[in-house]
Amino acid sequence: MSIGITDEQVELADSLRKWAASLSPLAAVRAAEGDPVASFADVRAAAEEMGVAAIAVPESAGGGGGTVLDQAVALEACAHELVPGGLLGAAIGGALTGRPGWYGVQVRPGGVVWDGGAATEHLLLAGGTVTPEVGVDLSARHGRVTDDDARDAATGEPGRRLLALTLAAAEAAGVTRWCLETAVDYAKVREQFGQRIGSFQAVKHLCAEMLETAEAVTAAAWDAAAAADADDTEQWAFSAEVAHVVCFDGAVEVAKACIQVLGGIGFTYEHDAHLYLRRALALRALAGPASAAAERVTAAAVSGVRRRVEVDLEGRDEAIRPEARTIAERIAALPPGEQRAALVDAGYLTPHWPAPYGLGADPTTQIVIDQELARAGVARPDLVIAGWAVPTILAHGTDAQRERFVRPSLLGELTWCQLFSEPGSGSDLASLRTRAERVDGGWSLSGQKVWTSVAERADWGICLARTDPDAPQHKGITYFLVDMRSAGIEVRPLREITGEALFNEVFLDEVFVPDDCVVAEPGDGWRLARTTLANERVAMASARLTKSVERAVELAATGELGPVERVEVGRQVALATVCALLGVRTTLRALGGHGPGAESSVAKLLGVRSRQDSSELVVRLQGDALAVVGPIGKESGAPLAADLWEQLNTRCLSIAGGTTQILRNVAGERILGLPR
């Protein structure tokens, strides 16, 4: 997905990509090779006629009157086609001065003049004459200041730097997107060893990792541009620094990975991939060291800055907010022990579920309810496994099953566990061996399940078992509701690497399950295991940091960390912020009536990386005290003991719910369309 989320932004990006491609920009780049004063006149004339670089300039001055985000969408689209001629400098200069033109912009005192070689005007912090040079980026002509005979009186360095970073990040997103698309398209058709290379897991994982990075770059670039349009310089500075940490290194890494997927052809001068790598390298060099940006992110976080994202409901909430506020305040006024039942009765515990258990609420209504409950101080209880089991019963169960299980589960009267994984079928769930044989009035289940949370206290379990051993793997599975108090069930705790026993293995020895506890029809189990309600839950947008990242910031606030360690903390703050922004973008897509984009699919992969890396960093920052930490525990009174518990516990995140490697296979095949 590109930076743009709204229909208008998506349409703008699509039209500009087509327009840019029609200019044959790469041919112009190659034709100008070695010419330090190349102006790319034809391309520039077309861009000037379109007003591409003046979108954020007021209409009264001859510009488009758009936002910085609109300008970012345009630059991303043009960078996708590698349009030459100085669009970035022109866009920065136009937004700074409020008038269109072809500007060279010096962002840092004594630094290179961005697009100075192709400019007709210059914004120079230190002043001087600009000499154009041919640099690493063959599609641009940046400049070198050769004397000091003038001084620019335009916007000062801090604001200029933020705007330059914001719009450069948009170009980085465009480069990243092209490299991802090019690599994936090649992997779909290139054959080696008799197979298309996209079917090789190594290539599939490389492409999936490119997708993760591309979505992170896109989210960070989008947020920086969105923050630029808000009236909060502190928030803009924070988001621009996060973009600095994420976008430019990310673009370089994806460009290098693209060449790796292309193989020998990608290393040739004739292929366009190296031109995109060159643009990425130049943008990274112009932006300056990401380590310095990471240290600034740490400093901002230590001072209390966190990214605050406001979701604009565009007035769609006006008709529903008064009632939502009244209900939320009424629930908040009840004793804590009565609030859960009140949430259930109002449909506010699961508003996305259909009536009478929810409201069948659309995304806007869900967001408003979230906001009003938060405002009133009402916390929803976590349904845990019931949040997976009950939607399946709602969608596929009988009326009697819904009557029996749904409301008691919402009220917390029933606790559920999930009996899916087996010792020989973890991520490969279709290979499960627990068997269910027909008996009088129901089924007899025998087998072993593992990694089952809360099995020791669950009332019911959702269980997959094989009812037809002769059917193909995915066809002969049935979905059962198992009473965990039934004869023949043995639960044994499994001690984990933290020393605690949160998981269990469950043995089923001829456990009787009546026919009325089969969901849907025998053989439907695989389909049911993969379904959810059509009206998905839309969470309230948030960009909060995770527990370990906050702990890392706390350690940085002591003043005892060195520069290298502070950089590491800043990188973790940036990654956690981006992970949260992926959720915000998914929320905004839902509010616009669209299904989730790729960011929702890679959010778990990036989120796992964030939580594991940040928890490990927290422990590492505390040095050799780890060797004498004493007994560890989540609730330990010793901070390092609790930190170590968190680090060890997060190792399960890249295993549970599908390993990272399997999820990358899924992302490669279902999102990128790579062959199996």
XYZ file of C-alpha atoms in Angstrom:
676
model
C 0.000 0.000 0.000
C 1.146 3.532 -0.699
C 1.189 6.535 1.641
C -2.297 7.654 0.613
C -5.234 6.196 2.510
C -8.253 8.211 1.385
C -9.848 7.547 -1.987
C -8.715 10.979 -3.191
C -5.094 10.326 -2.212
C -5.102 6.875 -3.800
C -6.534 8.330 -7.002
C -3.911 11.116 -6.985
C -1.099 8.609 -6.583
C -2.430 6.327 -9.328
C -2.855 9.158 -11.816
C 0.592 10.617 -11.081
C 2.311 7.252 -11.450
C 0.725 6.836 -14.884
C 1.622 10.403 -15.840
C 5.188 9.985 -14.625
C 5.651 6.724 -16.509
C 4.467 8.412 -19.723
C 7.436 10.820 -19.525
C 9.962 7.965 -19.940
C 11.907 9.317 -16.952
C 14.489 6.535 -16.844
C 15.412 7.171 -20.465
C 15.970 10.823 -19.557
C 18.169 9.803 -16.639
C 20.331 7.584 -18.796
C 20.580 10.178 -21.548
C 21.947 12.745 -19.091
C 24.582 10.448 -17.594
C 27.799 12.311 -16.819
C 26.377 15.787 -17.493
C 26.682 17.827 -14.264
C 24.429 20.620 -15.524
C 21.689 18.408 -16.958
C 18.359 20.127 -16.369
C 16.016 17.354 -17.599
C 14.166 20.184 -19.322
C 11.363 18.171 -20.921
C 10.506 16.354 -17.713
C 10.639 19.566 -15.720
C 8.399 21.376 -18.158
C 5.814 18.615 -17.878
C 6.077 18.617 -14.087
C 5.698 22.397 -13.968
C 2.618 22.217 -16.158
C 1.128 19.582 -13.833
C 2.072 21.574 -10.736
C 3.471 18.444 -9.127
C 6.008 20.232 -6.925
C 3.644 23.059 -5.959
C 0.791 21.054 -4.478
C 1.421 22.471 -0.990
C 1.769 26.060 -2.277
C -1.301 28.286 -1.691
C -3.668 28.660 -4.640
C -3.330 32.441 -4.379
C 0.354 32.063 -5.267
C -0.268 29.714 -8.170
C -0.007 26.436 -6.287
C -2.375 23.591 -5.615
C -3.484 24.698 -2.163
C -3.055 21.193 -0.833
C -1.543 19.773 2.330
C 1.945 18.495 3.040
C 0.434 15.011 3.019
C -0.927 15.615 -0.487
C 2.546 16.717 -1.569
C 4.064 13.622 0.019
C 1.623 11.381 -1.876
C 2.701 13.052 -5.119
C 6.417 12.762 -4.411
C 6.048 9.100 -3.498
C 4.279 8.424 -6.796
C 6.924 10.267 -8.821
C 9.791 8.585 -6.957
C 8.167 5.250 -7.806
C 8.894 6.121 -11.462
C 12.210 7.856 -10.580
C 11.216 11.189 -12.110
C 14.380 13.338 -12.374
C 14.840 17.087 -12.364
C 14.598 18.262 -8.770
C 11.005 17.691 -7.666
C 12.076 17.199 -4.047
C 13.930 20.505 -3.797
C 11.128 22.294 -5.626
C 8.511 20.877 -3.272
C 10.516 21.812 -0.173
C 11.240 25.292 -1.449
C 7.666 25.907 -2.551
C 6.240 24.848 0.801
C 8.784 26.999 2.671
C 8.415 30.166 0.606
C 4.761 29.852 -0.323
C 5.440 30.230 -4.037
C 6.201 27.740 -6.802
C 9.665 27.463 -8.307
C 12.662 25.247 -8.842
C 14.644 25.506 -5.657
C 17.901 24.170 -4.363
C 17.665 23.800 -0.607
C 20.500 23.694 1.893
C 19.105 21.841 4.894
C 22.162 21.806 7.122
C 24.770 24.560 7.441
C 27.763 23.659 5.332
C 25.919 20.787 3.730
C 25.106 19.835 0.165
C 22.381 21.843 -1.581
C 19.534 19.455 -2.366
C 18.732 19.649 -6.099
C 20.946 22.731 -6.247
C 22.377 21.834 -9.613
C 19.005 21.982 -11.352
C 17.570 24.957 -9.459
C 16.814 28.488 -10.584
C 16.631 29.729 -6.974
C 18.439 28.691 -3.818
C 17.593 28.648 -0.124
C 21.030 28.704 1.477
C 21.542 28.658 5.209
C 25.163 29.746 4.976
C 24.944 31.421 1.591
C 27.246 31.069 -1.350
C 27.467 30.037 -4.974
C 26.289 26.566 -5.925
C 28.217 24.312 -8.267
C 26.280 21.326 -9.637
C 27.827 17.888 -9.438
C 27.095 14.400 -10.695
C 26.673 12.251 -7.614
C 25.575 8.761 -6.745
C 21.977 9.532 -7.769
C 21.981 9.806 -11.565
C 18.416 11.157 -11.524
C 19.356 14.269 -9.531
C 21.872 17.106 -9.672
C 22.736 18.225 -6.197
C 25.108 21.107 -5.587
C 28.171 22.126 -3.642
C 28.556 25.569 -2.046
C 31.799 27.110 -3.280
C 31.892 30.481 -1.487
C 30.132 32.475 1.205
C 28.913 35.704 -0.327
C 25.218 35.654 0.545
C 22.850 34.665 3.307
C 19.341 33.302 2.988
C 16.627 35.008 5.033
C 13.940 32.400 4.485
C 12.616 29.879 6.989
C 15.187 28.816 9.577
C 16.978 25.490 9.818
C 14.757 23.545 12.276
C 11.542 23.935 10.271
C 13.396 23.475 7.005
C 14.998 20.289 8.248
C 11.690 18.788 9.379
C 10.022 19.574 6.066
C 12.982 18.217 4.113
C 12.978 14.981 6.129
C 9.226 14.616 5.731
C 9.199 14.978 1.953
C 12.411 12.995 1.476
C 10.812 10.156 3.462
C 7.946 10.170 0.959
C 10.435 9.713 -1.875
C 12.070 6.885 0.084
C 8.659 5.214 0.308
C 8.225 5.440 -3.469
C 11.646 3.923 -4.099
C 10.930 1.163 -1.592
C 7.613 0.306 -3.207
C 9.120 0.026 -6.702
C 11.909 -2.224 -5.451
C 9.448 -4.526 -3.679
C 7.156 -4.760 -6.700
C 10.052 -5.377 -9.080
C 11.530 -8.137 -6.955
C 8.177 -9.863 -6.474
C 7.245 -9.659 -10.168
C 10.589 -11.212 -11.099
C 10.279 -13.959 -8.472
C 6.901 -14.937 -9.939
C 8.290 -15.701 -13.405
C 12.022 -16.438 -13.138
C 12.708 -20.178 -13.223
C 15.648 -22.011 -11.740
C 15.992 -25.749 -11.085
C 12.694 -26.237 -12.907
C 10.679 -24.004 -10.578
C 9.799 -20.338 -10.282
C 12.185 -18.888 -7.724
C 9.337 -17.323 -5.734
C 8.405 -20.830 -4.603
C 11.773 -21.219 -2.845
C 11.328 -20.441 0.825
C 14.535 -18.410 1.003
C 13.337 -16.081 -1.755
C 9.815 -15.998 -0.341
C 11.122 -14.963 3.073
C 13.370 -12.320 1.552
C 10.400 -10.827 -0.284
C 8.245 -11.007 2.846
C 10.950 -9.191 4.809
C 11.010 -6.547 2.071
C 7.254 -6.208 2.532
C 7.666 -5.719 6.290
C 10.243 -2.997 5.752
C 8.210 -1.358 2.984
C 5.136 -1.132 5.195
C 7.211 0.340 8.020
C 8.727 2.927 5.672
C 5.308 3.803 4.272
C 3.689 4.163 7.694
C 6.493 6.369 9.030
C 6.528 8.583 5.927
C 2.737 8.928 6.027
C 2.740 9.881 9.679
C 5.457 12.511 9.289
C 3.483 14.165 6.492
C 0.211 13.949 8.432
C 1.893 15.457 11.506
C 3.279 18.315 9.388
C -0.289 19.396 8.654
C -1.244 19.499 12.333
C -0.571 22.517 14.509
C 1.886 20.823 16.856
C 5.583 21.256 16.137
C 6.620 18.895 18.934
C 4.555 16.061 17.478
C 5.799 16.786 13.961
C 9.406 16.783 15.142
C 8.915 13.428 16.863
C 7.246 11.808 13.849
C 9.850 13.254 11.443
C 12.682 11.855 13.564
C 10.968 8.463 13.638
C 10.727 8.643 9.843
C 14.422 9.534 9.705
C 15.300 6.442 11.745
C 13.079 4.121 9.704
C 12.713 5.333 6.129
C 16.158 5.933 4.667
C 17.929 2.845 5.970
C 14.785 0.914 5.089
C 14.793 2.128 1.498
C 18.463 1.188 1.065
C 17.910 -2.280 2.527
C 14.915 -2.995 0.279
C 16.791 -1.719 -2.786
C 19.700 -4.039 -1.994
C 17.302 -6.945 -1.439
C 15.687 -6.216 -4.804
C 19.036 -6.631 -6.544
C 19.606 -9.845 -4.590
C 16.299 -11.318 -5.813
C 17.047 -10.214 -9.376
C 20.398 -11.954 -9.203
C 22.890 -11.347 -12.012
C 20.511 -9.249 -14.093
C 20.041 -6.905 -11.143
C 23.788 -6.271 -11.013
C 23.932 -5.067 -14.603
C 24.020 -1.403 -15.524
C 21.240 -1.980 -18.034
C 18.710 -2.916 -15.377
C 16.995 -0.053 -13.576
C 17.419 -1.507 -10.075
C 20.759 0.198 -9.454
C 19.207 3.586 -10.280
C 16.743 3.099 -7.430
C 19.500 1.955 -5.085
C 21.400 5.111 -6.017
C 18.386 7.304 -5.212
C 17.979 5.541 -1.860
C 21.669 5.996 -1.029
C 21.508 9.690 -1.905
C 18.395 10.297 0.205
C 20.031 8.592 3.164
C 23.167 10.673 2.757
C 21.220 13.930 2.464
C 19.125 13.170 5.538
C 22.193 12.590 7.695
C 23.015 9.832 10.174
C 20.021 7.843 11.405
C 21.925 7.294 14.655
C 21.703 11.016 15.417
C 17.977 10.922 14.736
C 17.608 7.903 17.026
C 19.337 9.758 19.827
C 16.943 12.684 19.316
C 14.020 10.262 19.502
C 15.367 8.988 22.825
C 15.717 12.530 24.155
C 12.146 13.344 23.143
C 10.807 10.149 24.706
C 12.686 10.800 27.934
C 11.118 14.265 28.076
C 7.689 12.652 27.848
C 6.902 12.960 24.144
C 4.838 10.149 22.649
C 3.106 10.122 19.283
C -0.519 11.162 19.750
C -2.726 10.317 16.800
C -6.099 11.953 16.428
C -8.585 10.158 14.185
C -10.765 12.616 12.299
C -14.246 11.113 12.048
C -15.299 14.000 9.769
C -18.532 14.602 11.636
C -19.785 11.038 11.271
C -19.774 10.683 15.052
C -22.071 13.609 15.831
C -25.298 11.618 15.662
C -24.084 8.689 17.764
C -21.730 10.251 20.310
C -24.351 11.660 22.752
C -25.980 8.262 23.306
C -22.592 6.519 23.523
C -21.432 9.025 26.133
C -24.618 8.612 28.177
C -24.331 4.830 28.189
C -20.616 4.890 29.008
C -21.148 7.283 31.921
C -24.017 5.158 33.218
C -21.823 2.056 33.184
C -18.956 3.942 34.848
C -21.263 4.936 37.721
C -21.983 1.278 38.591
C -19.953 -0.708 41.128
C -17.026 -2.478 39.428
C -18.644 -5.883 39.940
C -21.698 -4.830 37.910
C -19.956 -3.131 35.004
C -19.287 -6.263 32.931
C -22.957 -7.274 32.847
C -23.900 -3.713 31.938
C -21.409 -3.734 29.066
C -22.921 -6.999 27.811
C -26.500 -5.736 28.117
C -25.646 -2.557 26.201
C -23.785 -4.469 23.483
C -20.686 -2.447 24.381
C -18.438 -5.349 25.324
C -18.416 -6.639 21.742
C -20.134 -3.934 19.671
C -18.895 -5.459 16.393
C -20.799 -8.695 17.072
C -24.372 -8.997 15.794
C -27.364 -8.320 18.035
C -28.407 -9.352 20.598
C -24.824 -10.000 21.745
C -23.429 -6.843 20.172
C -24.646 -3.989 18.030
C -23.442 -5.000 14.579
C -21.608 -1.689 14.851
C -19.874 -0.124 11.879
C -16.277 1.113 12.268
C -17.266 4.663 13.211
C -19.601 3.470 15.957
C -16.939 1.108 17.295
C -14.414 3.932 17.507
C -16.888 6.249 19.247
C -17.776 3.576 21.809
C -14.071 2.955 22.457
C -13.466 6.656 22.953
C -16.404 7.181 25.280
C -15.615 4.129 27.414
C -12.017 5.328 27.724
C -13.218 8.827 28.606
C -15.496 7.410 31.316
C -12.727 5.199 32.688
C -14.431 1.894 31.851
C -12.090 -0.966 30.922
C -13.447 -3.870 28.912
C -12.526 -7.314 30.261
C -10.423 -9.449 27.930
C -12.376 -12.365 26.467
C -9.132 -14.247 25.757
C -9.922 -17.556 23.976
C -13.655 -16.828 24.148
C -12.902 -14.039 21.676
C -12.005 -16.752 19.148
C -14.472 -19.453 20.152
C -17.666 -17.432 20.430
C -17.488 -15.737 17.000
C -17.306 -19.199 15.430
C -20.381 -20.295 17.385
C -22.184 -17.107 16.400
C -21.379 -17.534 12.730
C -21.771 -21.300 12.355
C -23.426 -22.725 15.468
C -27.061 -23.626 16.127
C -29.516 -21.418 17.975
C -29.254 -23.785 20.933
C -25.455 -23.472 20.962
C -25.664 -19.695 20.829
C -28.171 -19.661 23.673
C -26.033 -22.001 25.738
C -22.602 -20.475 25.263
C -22.545 -16.883 24.050
C -23.949 -14.794 26.881
C -22.335 -16.858 29.684
C -18.993 -16.440 27.911
C -19.468 -12.690 27.650
C -20.331 -12.500 31.331
C -17.188 -14.412 32.246
C -19.147 -17.361 33.578
C -17.415 -19.696 31.123
C -13.673 -19.861 30.519
C -12.414 -21.331 27.245
C -9.228 -22.952 26.032
C -8.116 -23.895 22.528
C -7.338 -27.525 21.717
C -5.760 -27.123 18.283
C -1.979 -27.621 18.429
C -0.478 -31.076 18.791
C 3.082 -32.336 19.323
C 3.301 -33.219 15.632
C 1.147 -30.427 14.206
C 1.954 -26.937 15.347
C 1.930 -24.511 12.450
C 0.928 -27.432 10.199
C -2.481 -27.695 11.821
C -4.001 -29.744 9.012
C -1.766 -32.683 9.952
C -3.413 -33.145 13.365
C -3.913 -36.723 14.558
C -6.482 -36.468 17.340
C -9.252 -38.744 16.115
C -12.988 -38.640 16.668
C -14.958 -41.834 16.137
C -18.729 -42.117 15.804
C -20.507 -43.558 18.872
C -24.114 -43.643 19.995
C -25.323 -40.050 20.415
C -22.025 -38.392 19.587
C -18.305 -38.862 19.181
C -15.396 -40.367 21.087
C -12.236 -38.239 20.983
C -8.727 -39.581 21.609
C -5.407 -37.829 21.158
C -2.997 -35.314 22.614
C -3.046 -31.507 22.489
C -0.252 -29.194 23.588
C 0.602 -25.538 24.277
C -2.907 -25.075 25.697
C -3.210 -21.974 27.873
C -5.593 -22.016 30.885
C -6.592 -25.642 30.229
C -6.209 -26.320 33.947
C -9.127 -24.020 34.760
C -11.108 -23.873 31.524
C -14.756 -24.891 31.479
C -14.880 -25.577 27.740
C -12.444 -26.082 24.902
C -12.713 -25.619 21.161
C -11.187 -28.733 19.670
C -10.266 -29.889 16.189
C -10.258 -33.633 15.610
C -10.076 -35.861 12.552
C -13.402 -37.539 11.785
C -12.544 -38.918 8.348
C -9.035 -40.398 8.148
C -9.470 -41.206 4.442
C -10.281 -37.617 3.378
C -7.573 -35.135 2.305
C -5.888 -33.459 5.271
C -7.963 -30.279 5.179
C -11.257 -32.068 4.544
C -11.671 -34.634 7.292
C -11.543 -32.344 10.345
C -14.481 -31.456 12.618
C -14.917 -28.592 15.092
C -16.010 -29.734 18.562
C -16.976 -27.984 21.799
C -15.501 -30.071 24.607
C -16.587 -29.947 28.238
C -13.239 -29.837 30.059
C -14.799 -31.650 33.057
C -15.523 -34.710 30.905
C -14.237 -38.141 31.857
C -11.072 -39.099 29.991
C -9.414 -35.629 30.021
C -6.051 -35.244 31.741
C -4.323 -31.863 31.946
C -0.598 -31.750 32.661
C 1.194 -28.424 33.175
C 4.197 -27.591 31.006
C 6.947 -25.608 32.668
C 8.250 -22.892 30.385
C 11.616 -21.176 30.064
C 10.478 -18.536 32.565
C 10.121 -21.251 35.184
C 6.332 -20.888 35.274
C 3.651 -23.176 33.934
C 1.177 -21.215 31.831
C 0.849 -23.822 29.090
C -0.471 -27.352 29.380
C -0.593 -30.568 27.468
C -4.025 -32.177 27.334
C -4.650 -35.902 26.871
C -8.019 -37.080 25.588
C -8.806 -40.740 26.179
C -12.157 -41.688 24.624
C -13.733 -38.398 25.675
C -17.434 -38.374 24.815
C -18.720 -35.294 22.952
C -22.449 -35.264 22.158
C -23.747 -34.373 18.718
C -25.097 -31.070 19.982
C -21.508 -29.960 20.637
C -20.432 -30.279 17.000
C -20.280 -26.881 15.306
C -21.638 -26.907 11.743
C -21.225 -30.267 9.975
C -18.627 -33.013 10.323
C -15.727 -32.178 8.021
C -16.218 -28.410 8.295
C -13.576 -27.960 10.982
C -10.790 -26.547 8.855
C -13.072 -23.937 7.321
C -14.458 -22.948 10.710
C -11.007 -22.688 12.266
C -10.113 -20.041 9.692
C -13.264 -17.941 9.819
C -14.228 -14.908 11.862
C -17.246 -12.675 11.862
C -17.566 -10.626 8.685
C -17.939 -7.475 10.772
C -14.413 -7.346 12.160
C -13.375 -5.541 15.306
C -11.946 -2.088 14.650
C -9.722 -0.888 17.476
C -9.391 2.714 18.579
C -6.288 4.177 16.981
C -3.335 4.486 19.329
C 0.420 4.945 19.058
C 1.381 3.925 22.586
C 4.749 2.356 23.275
C 4.997 -1.197 24.530
C 6.014 -2.183 28.064
C 9.654 -2.966 27.325
C 10.141 0.153 25.206
C 8.798 2.289 28.034
C 11.196 0.487 30.368
C 14.082 1.249 28.003
C 13.103 4.926 28.014
C 13.022 4.787 31.810
C 16.599 3.472 31.832
C 17.670 6.180 29.393
C 16.183 8.794 31.726
C 18.674 7.829 34.436
C 21.425 9.520 32.446
C 23.665 6.490 32.842
C 23.525 5.253 29.249
C 26.204 6.061 26.702
C 25.568 7.454 23.198
C 25.510 4.023 21.537
C 22.972 2.708 24.033
C 20.794 5.814 23.636
C 20.769 5.224 19.887
C 19.581 1.659 20.460
C 16.769 2.916 22.686
C 15.743 5.442 20.046
C 15.576 2.772 17.375
C 13.278 0.701 19.576
C 11.051 3.715 20.264
C 10.856 4.326 16.513
C 9.998 0.696 15.713
C 7.322 0.514 18.418
C 5.826 3.771 17.158
C 5.698 2.421 13.610
C 4.047 -0.807 14.799
C 1.326 1.273 16.423
C 0.985 3.411 13.285
C 0.265 0.278 11.235
C -2.782 -0.226 13.448
C -3.807 3.396 12.993
C -3.650 3.039 9.209
C -5.767 -0.123 9.386
C -8.329 1.762 11.483
C -8.441 4.624 8.995
C -8.948 2.203 6.105
C -11.867 0.627 7.954
C -13.404 4.045 8.583
C -13.112 4.717 4.856
C -15.037 1.551 4.066
C -12.044 -0.475 2.946
C -10.684 -3.785 4.102
C -7.303 -3.994 5.799
C -4.216 -3.445 3.683
C -0.900 -5.223 3.849
C 0.018 -3.327 7.002
C -2.446 -5.377 9.051
C -0.821 -8.600 7.874
C 2.740 -7.545 8.654
C 1.819 -5.892 11.969
C 2.312 -9.159 13.890
C 5.695 -9.773 12.298
C 6.960 -6.298 13.100
C 5.269 -6.308 16.494
C 6.980 -9.545 17.481
C 10.328 -8.143 16.426
C 9.682 -4.993 18.422
C 8.691 -6.779 21.617
C 11.490 -9.324 21.469
C 14.228 -6.852 20.574
C 13.122 -4.219 23.087
C 12.855 -6.696 25.973
C 16.310 -8.022 25.147
C 17.686 -4.474 24.987
C 16.277 -3.646 28.423
C 18.178 -6.552 29.966
C 21.358 -5.813 28.027
C 21.339 -2.189 29.138
C 21.702 -3.351 32.746
C 25.045 -5.000 32.170
C 26.548 -7.819 34.183
C 23.911 -7.607 36.924
C 22.105 -10.228 34.825
C 24.564 -12.845 36.063
C 23.452 -12.395 39.691
C 19.843 -11.415 39.196
C 18.324 -13.973 41.561
C 14.911 -15.630 41.110
C 13.048 -14.152 38.154
C 9.331 -13.490 37.926
C 6.793 -11.279 36.227
C 5.758 -9.710 39.529
C 9.215 -9.712 41.084
C 10.014 -6.754 43.256
C 13.463 -6.592 41.645
C 13.188 -4.677 38.339
C 15.858 -6.681 36.528
C 14.233 -9.973 37.576
C 10.955 -8.793 36.036
C 12.808 -7.520 32.953
C 14.487 -10.887 32.463
C 11.134 -12.647 32.814
C 9.780 -10.408 30.043
C 12.720 -11.135 27.760
C 12.384 -14.897 28.210
C 8.613 -14.830 27.919
C 8.608 -12.911 24.630
C 10.497 -15.740 22.946
C 7.123 -17.453 22.537
C 5.804 -14.621 20.369
C 7.636 -15.772 17.258
C 6.228 -19.284 17.774
C 2.655 -18.900 19.061
C -0.150 -18.406 16.568
C 2.067 -19.528 13.696
C 5.835 -19.184 13.647
C 7.454 -16.158 12.079
C 8.736 -18.368 9.281
C 5.278 -19.750 8.484
C 3.747 -16.281 8.623
C 6.327 -15.073 6.122
C 5.331 -17.927 3.833
C 1.712 -16.823 4.202
C 2.588 -13.179 3.535
C 4.610 -14.139 0.478
C 1.849 -16.267 -0.995
C -1.357 -14.496 0.016
C -0.266 -10.850 -0.077
C 2.525 -10.830 -2.633
C 1.102 -13.632 -4.772
C 4.271 -15.708 -4.875
C 3.904 -19.316 -6.016
C 3.686 -22.182 -3.556
